[in-house]
Amino acid sequence: MTDLLVRNVRVESATTPCDLRVEGGRFAEIGPGLEARRGERVIDHGGRLALPPFIESHVHLDSALTAGQPRYNESGTLFEGIQVWSERKRTLTVEDVKERVRRAVRQQAGFGIQYVRSHVDVTDPELTALRALLELREELRDDVTLQLVAFPQEGIESFPDGRALMRRAAEMGVDAIGAIPHFEFTREYSVSSLDFAVELALEFGLLIDVHCDEIDDEASRGLETLAARAYEAGIGERVTASHTTAMHSYNNAYFIRLLRLLSMSGINFVSNPLVNTHLQGRMDTYPKRRGVTRVKELTEAGLNVSFGQDDIVDPWNPLGTGNLRDVVLNGLYVTQMMGRSEIEQSYRFITHNAARTLHLDDYGIAVGNSANFIVLDAPDWTEALAFDAPVVASYRAGRELVRAKPVRREILF
Ligand code: 17E
Ligand code: FE2
């Protein structure tokens, strides 16, 4: 492995540039004006912004690039999406899934992503998508870290052999256990599905990431059950509640009572603002709800929130590209987190906060860590976000994964 000296990058919020020395795939030295050594490759990034790689903390790779197959989701509801996917799911083959996921992951890599948590639908007696994703997790491991969640799209208690399929997925080697309480037939099933998911995760020593209350029903309260179980088992930091869009519709009295439990539990949250502003509020006339969880209030209460893309060109989002910049931009607007420091810190939704949710160690630009980082064509994050600065380089263990030439436009007047 050639050693590397990366010159002239601004790391995260630093105002002055510095250099990064990489030895044996790890950061060996970080500081201003490092001397090049013999045999070292030197790359100068001209004072551009360096960040730890972006992390996709919530996406469904198994359905990626299937929009229109066998038909488009014309109503734009979550439920029509589930129906369309259920039809497409019948024709899955391992090769079909692998071919689409490889394309999607390469697309994500171009946007600076090196870590991906993918939900994988296991409400399929053949577990085809899971078999494909497990193979890819190994095949792609030098290029991307894939984390797989056993996701019961059509329910655990409400789908034939739902529990057995979840158990098989755990035995096959998933990283996390999912659930979908708002989609179960009854409130009782919703509660027992969460009990089952938590017990299964404890038995296999796995993380938990639940599609939780993704509905505009203020009575959808899977979250309190999940948080209570996490608190009682003392595993909050290993548990994630994704979507939680019903929280948008909770009355404040209930929310404030709930917030105490959420804080005691210390669970993580993933919001998917781009997709949930599209899918939610579809049964409203006007006023029309935004259907995004209370990111600002959760963050202010000290809870960990990250942002995810959710979908790449599939039945739930025909226009999802994989670019997390779109998600952050939309997320800041829709949650009204547009204060100066909120904007400056917003890269954390797709870096450090997501790393905490995924339980990554060895993450971040620091001596001793794997030399994984990206460079954007801007001097700081606010400018990168505002002007949609492309990723010009992505390094993994010091190896170049992505290289792009900054585009220079000439305005001819
Ligand atoms: N499935 C689901 O239940 N919810 C979603 N947002 C997606 C798939 C994308
Ligand atoms: Fe999702």
Coordinates of C-alpha atoms and ligand atoms in Angstrom, one line a residue:
M1 CA 0.0 0.0 0.0
T2 CA 1.6 3.3 -1.1
D3 CA 1.8 5.9 1.6
L4 CA 0.0 9.2 0.8
L5 CA 0.3 12.8 1.8
V6 CA -2.9 14.8 1.2
R7 CA -2.0 18.5 1.3
N8 CA -4.2 21.5 1.9
V9 CA -7.6 20.4 3.1
R10 CA -9.9 22.1 5.6
V11 CA -11.1 19.4 8.0
E12 CA -14.8 19.8 9.0
S13 CA -15.2 23.2 10.6
A14 CA -11.5 24.2 10.6
T15 CA -10.9 27.6 9.1
T16 CA -7.2 27.0 8.1
P17 CA -6.0 24.2 5.9
C18 CA -3.8 21.3 7.0
D19 CA -2.2 18.1 5.7
L20 CA -3.1 14.5 6.3
R21 CA -0.4 11.7 6.2
V22 CA -1.6 8.2 5.5
E23 CA 0.5 5.2 6.4
G24 CA -0.6 1.6 6.0
G25 CA -4.2 2.8 5.3
R26 CA -4.5 4.8 8.5
F27 CA -4.1 8.5 9.4
A28 CA -0.5 8.7 10.7
E29 CA -0.2 12.5 11.1
I30 CA -2.5 15.5 10.8
G31 CA -1.2 19.0 10.9
P32 CA -0.1 22.1 8.9
G33 CA 3.0 22.0 6.6
L34 CA 3.9 18.3 6.7
E35 CA 7.1 17.4 4.8
A36 CA 6.7 14.9 1.9
R37 CA 8.8 11.8 2.4
R38 CA 10.5 9.6 -0.2
G39 CA 8.2 7.3 -2.0
E40 CA 5.1 9.1 -0.7
R41 CA 2.4 10.1 -3.2
V42 CA 1.4 13.7 -2.7
I43 CA -2.0 15.1 -3.7
D44 CA -2.9 18.8 -3.2
H45 CA -6.6 19.6 -2.7
G46 CA -6.2 23.4 -2.8
G47 CA -7.8 24.3 0.5
R48 CA -11.0 22.3 -0.1
L49 CA -13.3 20.8 2.6
A50 CA -12.5 17.3 3.9
L51 CA -15.1 15.4 5.8
P52 CA -15.3 11.8 7.0
P53 CA -17.3 9.9 4.4
F54 CA -21.0 10.3 4.2
I55 CA -23.1 7.6 5.8
E56 CA -26.4 6.5 4.4
S57 CA -28.2 5.5 7.6
H58 CA -31.4 4.4 6.0
V59 CA -32.1 3.1 2.5
H60 CA -33.8 0.2 0.9
L61 CA -31.2 -1.2 -1.6
D62 CA -33.3 -4.3 -2.5
S63 CA -35.9 -2.1 -4.3
A64 CA -33.4 0.4 -5.8
L65 CA -33.8 1.2 -9.5
T66 CA -37.1 -0.6 -9.9
A67 CA -39.4 2.5 -10.4
G68 CA -42.1 1.6 -12.9
Q69 CA -41.7 -2.2 -12.4
P70 CA -44.3 -3.5 -12.9
R71 CA -46.0 0.0 -12.7
Y72 CA -45.5 3.4 -11.1
N73 CA -46.8 4.4 -7.8
E74 CA -49.3 7.0 -9.0
S75 CA -51.0 8.0 -5.7
G76 CA -47.7 8.6 -4.0
T77 CA -48.8 6.9 -0.8
L78 CA -46.6 4.5 1.3
F79 CA -49.3 1.9 0.9
E80 CA -49.4 1.9 -2.9
G81 CA -45.6 1.7 -2.8
I82 CA -45.8 -1.4 -0.6
Q83 CA -48.3 -3.0 -3.0
V84 CA -46.2 -2.2 -6.1
W85 CA -43.1 -3.6 -4.5
S86 CA -45.0 -6.7 -3.4
E87 CA -45.8 -7.4 -7.1
R88 CA -42.2 -6.8 -8.2
K89 CA -40.9 -8.9 -5.3
R90 CA -42.4 -12.0 -6.9
T91 CA -40.0 -11.8 -9.8
L92 CA -36.8 -11.2 -7.8
T93 CA -33.7 -13.3 -8.6
V94 CA -30.4 -13.0 -6.8
E95 CA -28.7 -11.8 -9.9
D96 CA -31.4 -9.1 -10.5
V97 CA -30.9 -7.8 -7.0
K98 CA -27.1 -7.9 -7.2
E99 CA -27.0 -6.1 -10.5
R100 CA -29.2 -3.2 -9.3
V101 CA -27.6 -2.9 -5.9
R102 CA -24.1 -2.8 -7.5
R103 CA -25.3 0.1 -9.7
A104 CA -26.9 1.9 -6.7
V105 CA -23.9 1.5 -4.5
R106 CA -21.6 2.9 -7.2
Q107 CA -23.9 5.8 -7.6
Q108 CA -23.8 6.4 -3.8
A109 CA -20.0 6.2 -3.9
G110 CA -19.9 9.0 -6.4
F111 CA -21.8 11.1 -3.8
G112 CA -19.1 10.4 -1.1
I113 CA -21.0 7.6 0.7
Q114 CA -18.8 4.8 2.1
Y115 CA -21.2 3.3 4.8
V116 CA -24.8 2.2 4.1
R117 CA -27.4 0.7 6.4
S118 CA -29.9 -1.1 4.1
H119 CA -33.2 -2.5 5.1
V120 CA -33.9 -5.7 3.3
D121 CA -37.4 -7.1 2.9
V122 CA -37.6 -10.5 4.5
T123 CA -41.4 -11.0 4.0
D124 CA -40.5 -13.4 1.1
P125 CA -40.5 -17.1 1.7
E126 CA -37.4 -17.5 -0.5
L127 CA -35.5 -14.6 1.2
T128 CA -34.0 -13.8 -2.3
A129 CA -33.1 -10.2 -1.6
L130 CA -31.4 -11.1 1.6
R131 CA -29.3 -13.8 0.0
A132 CA -28.2 -11.3 -2.6
L133 CA -27.4 -8.6 -0.1
L134 CA -25.4 -10.9 2.2
E135 CA -23.2 -11.9 -0.8
L136 CA -22.7 -8.2 -1.8
R137 CA -21.8 -7.2 1.8
E138 CA -18.8 -9.5 1.4
E139 CA -18.0 -8.7 -2.2
L140 CA -18.1 -5.0 -1.7
R141 CA -16.5 -4.7 1.7
D142 CA -13.3 -3.0 0.5
D143 CA -15.4 -0.3 -1.2
V144 CA -18.4 0.2 1.1
T145 CA -19.4 -1.0 4.5
L146 CA -22.9 -2.5 4.2
Q147 CA -25.1 -3.0 7.3
L148 CA -28.2 -5.1 6.7
V149 CA -31.5 -4.9 8.6
A150 CA -34.0 -7.8 8.5
F151 CA -37.0 -5.7 7.5
P152 CA -40.5 -7.3 7.6
Q153 CA -42.2 -5.1 5.0
E154 CA -45.5 -6.8 5.3
G155 CA -45.4 -7.4 9.1
I156 CA -44.1 -10.0 11.5
E157 CA -47.4 -11.1 13.1
S158 CA -49.5 -10.2 10.1
F159 CA -47.5 -12.1 7.4
P160 CA -47.5 -15.9 7.1
D161 CA -44.5 -17.4 9.0
G162 CA -43.3 -13.8 9.7
R163 CA -41.5 -14.8 12.9
A164 CA -39.8 -17.8 11.3
L165 CA -38.6 -15.6 8.4
M166 CA -37.1 -13.1 10.9
R167 CA -35.4 -15.8 12.8
R168 CA -33.9 -17.3 9.6
A169 CA -32.6 -13.8 8.6
A170 CA -30.9 -13.6 12.0
E171 CA -29.3 -17.0 11.5
M172 CA -28.2 -16.0 8.0
G173 CA -26.2 -13.1 9.5
V174 CA -28.0 -9.8 9.3
D175 CA -26.6 -6.9 11.4
A176 CA -29.9 -5.6 12.8
I177 CA -33.5 -6.6 13.4
G178 CA -36.4 -4.5 12.1
A179 CA -40.1 -4.3 12.7
I180 CA -43.1 -2.3 11.2
P181 CA -45.6 -1.9 14.1
H182 CA -47.9 0.6 12.2
F183 CA -48.5 -2.0 9.4
E184 CA -49.5 -4.9 11.7
F185 CA -53.2 -5.8 11.6
T186 CA -53.9 -4.8 15.2
R187 CA -52.4 -2.7 18.1
E188 CA -51.8 -6.0 20.0
Y189 CA -49.8 -7.4 17.0
S190 CA -47.9 -4.1 16.9
V191 CA -46.8 -4.5 20.5
S192 CA -46.1 -8.2 20.3
S193 CA -44.1 -7.7 17.1
L194 CA -41.9 -5.2 18.9
D195 CA -41.5 -7.6 21.9
F196 CA -40.5 -10.3 19.5
A197 CA -38.0 -8.1 17.6
V198 CA -36.3 -7.0 20.8
E199 CA -36.0 -10.5 22.1
L200 CA -34.6 -11.8 18.8
A201 CA -32.0 -9.0 18.7
L202 CA -31.0 -9.8 22.3
E203 CA -30.7 -13.5 21.6
F204 CA -28.4 -12.9 18.5
G205 CA -26.6 -9.9 19.9
L206 CA -27.9 -7.7 17.0
L207 CA -28.7 -4.0 16.6
I208 CA -32.4 -2.9 16.2
D209 CA -33.8 -0.5 13.6
V210 CA -37.6 -0.3 13.4
H211 CA -39.8 1.3 10.8
C212 CA -41.8 3.0 13.5
D213 CA -45.1 4.8 13.1
E214 CA -44.6 5.8 9.5
I215 CA -48.2 7.0 9.2
D216 CA -50.2 10.2 9.7
D217 CA -52.1 8.6 12.5
E218 CA -51.7 10.3 15.9
A219 CA -52.7 7.1 17.5
S220 CA -49.8 5.1 16.1
R221 CA -47.7 4.6 19.2
G222 CA -45.1 1.9 18.5
L223 CA -42.4 4.3 19.6
E224 CA -43.4 4.3 23.2
T225 CA -43.3 0.5 23.3
L226 CA -39.9 0.4 21.5
A227 CA -38.4 3.0 23.8
A228 CA -39.7 1.4 26.9
R229 CA -38.3 -2.0 26.0
A230 CA -35.0 -0.4 25.1
Y231 CA -34.9 1.5 28.4
E232 CA -35.8 -1.6 30.4
A233 CA -33.2 -3.7 28.7
G234 CA -30.6 -1.0 28.9
I235 CA -29.8 -1.2 25.1
G236 CA -31.0 2.3 24.0
E237 CA -27.8 3.1 22.1
R238 CA -28.2 -0.1 20.0
V239 CA -31.8 0.8 19.1
T240 CA -33.0 3.0 16.3
A241 CA -36.5 4.3 15.5
S242 CA -36.7 5.2 11.8
H243 CA -39.3 7.5 10.2
T244 CA -41.5 8.1 13.4
T245 CA -43.6 10.4 11.2
A246 CA -46.7 10.0 13.5
M247 CA -44.7 12.1 15.9
H248 CA -45.5 15.0 13.6
S249 CA -49.2 14.5 14.5
Y250 CA -48.9 13.8 18.2
N251 CA -50.4 16.4 20.5
N252 CA -47.9 18.4 22.5
A253 CA -49.0 17.1 25.8
Y254 CA -48.4 13.5 24.7
F255 CA -45.1 14.4 23.0
I256 CA -43.7 16.1 26.1
R257 CA -44.6 13.1 28.2
L258 CA -43.0 10.8 25.5
L259 CA -39.9 12.9 25.3
R260 CA -39.0 12.0 28.9
L261 CA -39.0 8.3 28.1
L262 CA -37.1 8.9 24.8
S263 CA -34.4 10.7 26.7
M264 CA -34.2 8.0 29.4
S265 CA -34.0 5.3 26.7
G266 CA -31.3 7.1 24.7
I267 CA -32.4 5.5 21.4
N268 CA -31.4 6.9 18.0
F269 CA -33.6 8.3 15.3
V270 CA -33.4 8.4 11.6
S271 CA -35.6 10.8 9.7
N272 CA -36.1 10.6 5.9
P273 CA -37.3 14.1 5.2
L274 CA -37.2 13.9 1.4
V275 CA -39.3 10.8 1.1
N276 CA -41.6 11.5 4.0
T277 CA -42.6 14.9 2.7
H278 CA -43.6 13.1 -0.5
L279 CA -45.4 10.1 1.1
Q280 CA -47.1 11.7 4.1
G281 CA -50.0 14.1 4.2
R282 CA -51.6 12.2 1.3
M283 CA -55.0 11.8 3.1
D284 CA -55.1 15.5 4.0
T285 CA -56.7 18.2 2.1
Y286 CA -55.6 21.5 3.6
P287 CA -53.8 22.2 5.8
K288 CA -51.6 19.4 4.6
R289 CA -49.2 17.9 7.1
R290 CA -45.5 17.7 6.3
G291 CA -45.2 14.4 8.0
V292 CA -41.6 14.7 9.2
T293 CA -40.6 13.7 12.7
R294 CA -39.6 16.4 15.3
V295 CA -36.0 16.6 14.4
K296 CA -35.4 20.0 16.0
E297 CA -37.0 19.1 19.3
L298 CA -35.3 15.7 19.5
T299 CA -31.9 17.3 18.7
E300 CA -32.5 20.0 21.3
A301 CA -33.3 17.3 23.9
G302 CA -29.9 15.8 23.2
L303 CA -31.2 12.8 21.3
N304 CA -29.2 11.5 18.3
V305 CA -30.8 12.0 14.9
S306 CA -29.5 11.2 11.4
F307 CA -30.9 11.7 8.0
G308 CA -31.5 9.0 5.3
Q309 CA -32.4 8.9 1.6
D310 CA -34.8 5.9 2.0
D311 CA -35.2 5.2 -1.7
I312 CA -33.2 5.3 -4.9
V313 CA -35.6 5.3 -8.0
D314 CA -38.1 2.9 -6.6
P315 CA -41.9 2.7 -5.8
W316 CA -41.5 5.1 -2.9
N317 CA -39.3 7.7 -4.7
P318 CA -38.9 7.9 -8.4
L319 CA -36.5 10.7 -8.1
G320 CA -34.2 9.6 -5.3
T321 CA -30.6 9.7 -6.6
G322 CA -28.7 8.6 -3.5
N323 CA -27.2 12.1 -3.0
L324 CA -27.5 12.9 0.7
R325 CA -27.0 16.6 0.0
D326 CA -30.6 16.7 -1.3
V327 CA -31.8 15.0 1.9
V328 CA -30.0 17.5 4.2
L329 CA -31.2 20.5 2.2
N330 CA -34.8 19.3 2.2
G331 CA -34.4 18.3 5.9
L332 CA -33.3 21.8 7.0
Y333 CA -36.1 23.5 5.1
V334 CA -38.9 21.3 6.2
T335 CA -37.8 21.2 9.9
Q336 CA -37.0 24.9 9.8
M337 CA -33.5 24.3 11.1
M338 CA -32.1 27.2 9.2
G339 CA -30.2 29.1 11.9
R340 CA -26.5 29.8 11.2
S341 CA -25.1 27.1 13.4
E342 CA -27.9 24.6 12.5
I343 CA -26.7 24.9 8.8
E344 CA -23.0 24.8 9.8
Q345 CA -23.5 21.6 11.8
S346 CA -25.9 19.9 9.4
Y347 CA -23.3 17.7 7.8
R348 CA -23.4 15.8 11.1
F349 CA -26.8 14.3 10.1
I350 CA -25.0 12.3 7.4
T351 CA -21.7 11.8 9.2
H352 CA -21.1 11.7 13.0
N353 CA -24.8 11.2 14.0
A354 CA -25.2 8.5 11.5
A355 CA -21.9 6.8 12.7
R356 CA -23.4 6.7 16.2
T357 CA -26.6 5.1 14.9
L358 CA -24.7 2.5 12.9
H359 CA -22.4 1.9 15.9
L360 CA -19.2 2.5 13.8
D361 CA -15.9 2.6 15.5
D362 CA -12.9 3.6 13.6
Y363 CA -14.8 6.6 12.0
G364 CA -13.5 10.2 11.6
I365 CA -10.5 12.1 10.5
A366 CA -8.2 11.4 13.5
V367 CA -4.7 9.8 13.9
G368 CA -5.0 6.1 14.2
N369 CA -8.3 5.7 12.4
S370 CA -8.7 4.2 8.9
A371 CA -7.9 6.8 6.3
N372 CA -11.5 7.1 5.0
F373 CA -12.5 10.6 3.9
I374 CA -14.0 12.7 1.2
V375 CA -13.1 16.1 -0.4
L376 CA -15.8 18.5 -1.6
D377 CA -15.3 21.3 -4.1
A378 CA -15.9 24.1 -1.6
P379 CA -14.0 25.7 1.3
D380 CA -16.7 24.9 3.9
W381 CA -19.9 22.9 4.5
T382 CA -22.3 25.9 4.2
E383 CA -20.9 26.7 0.8
A384 CA -20.9 23.1 -0.3
L385 CA -24.5 22.7 0.7
A386 CA -25.7 26.0 -0.8
F387 CA -23.9 25.6 -4.2
D388 CA -24.3 21.8 -4.4
A389 CA -20.5 21.3 -4.5
P390 CA -19.6 17.9 -5.9
V391 CA -17.4 15.4 -4.2
V392 CA -14.1 15.6 -5.9
A393 CA -12.4 12.7 -4.1
S394 CA -13.2 9.8 -1.9
Y395 CA -10.5 7.8 -0.1
R396 CA -10.9 4.5 1.7
A397 CA -7.9 3.2 3.7
G398 CA -5.9 5.8 1.7
R399 CA -7.0 4.3 -1.6
E400 CA -8.7 6.5 -4.2
L401 CA -12.3 5.3 -4.7
V402 CA -13.7 8.3 -6.6
R403 CA -11.9 11.0 -8.5
A404 CA -13.7 13.9 -10.2
K405 CA -12.5 17.1 -11.8
P406 CA -14.1 20.2 -10.4
V407 CA -16.3 21.8 -13.0
R408 CA -15.4 25.3 -13.9
R409 CA -18.1 27.2 -15.7
E410 CA -17.4 30.1 -17.9
I411 CA -20.2 32.7 -18.0
L412 CA -19.9 34.4 -21.3
F413 CA -21.2 37.8 -20.7
Ligands
17E1 N1 -41.1 0.6 3.0 C1 -41.7 1.2 4.0 O1 -42.5 0.6 4.8 N2 -41.5 2.5 4.2 C2 -40.7 3.2 3.4 N3 -40.5 4.5 3.5 C3 -40.1 2.5 2.3 C4 -40.3 1.2 2.2 C5 -39.2 3.2 1.4
FE2_2 FE -37.6 3.1 5.1

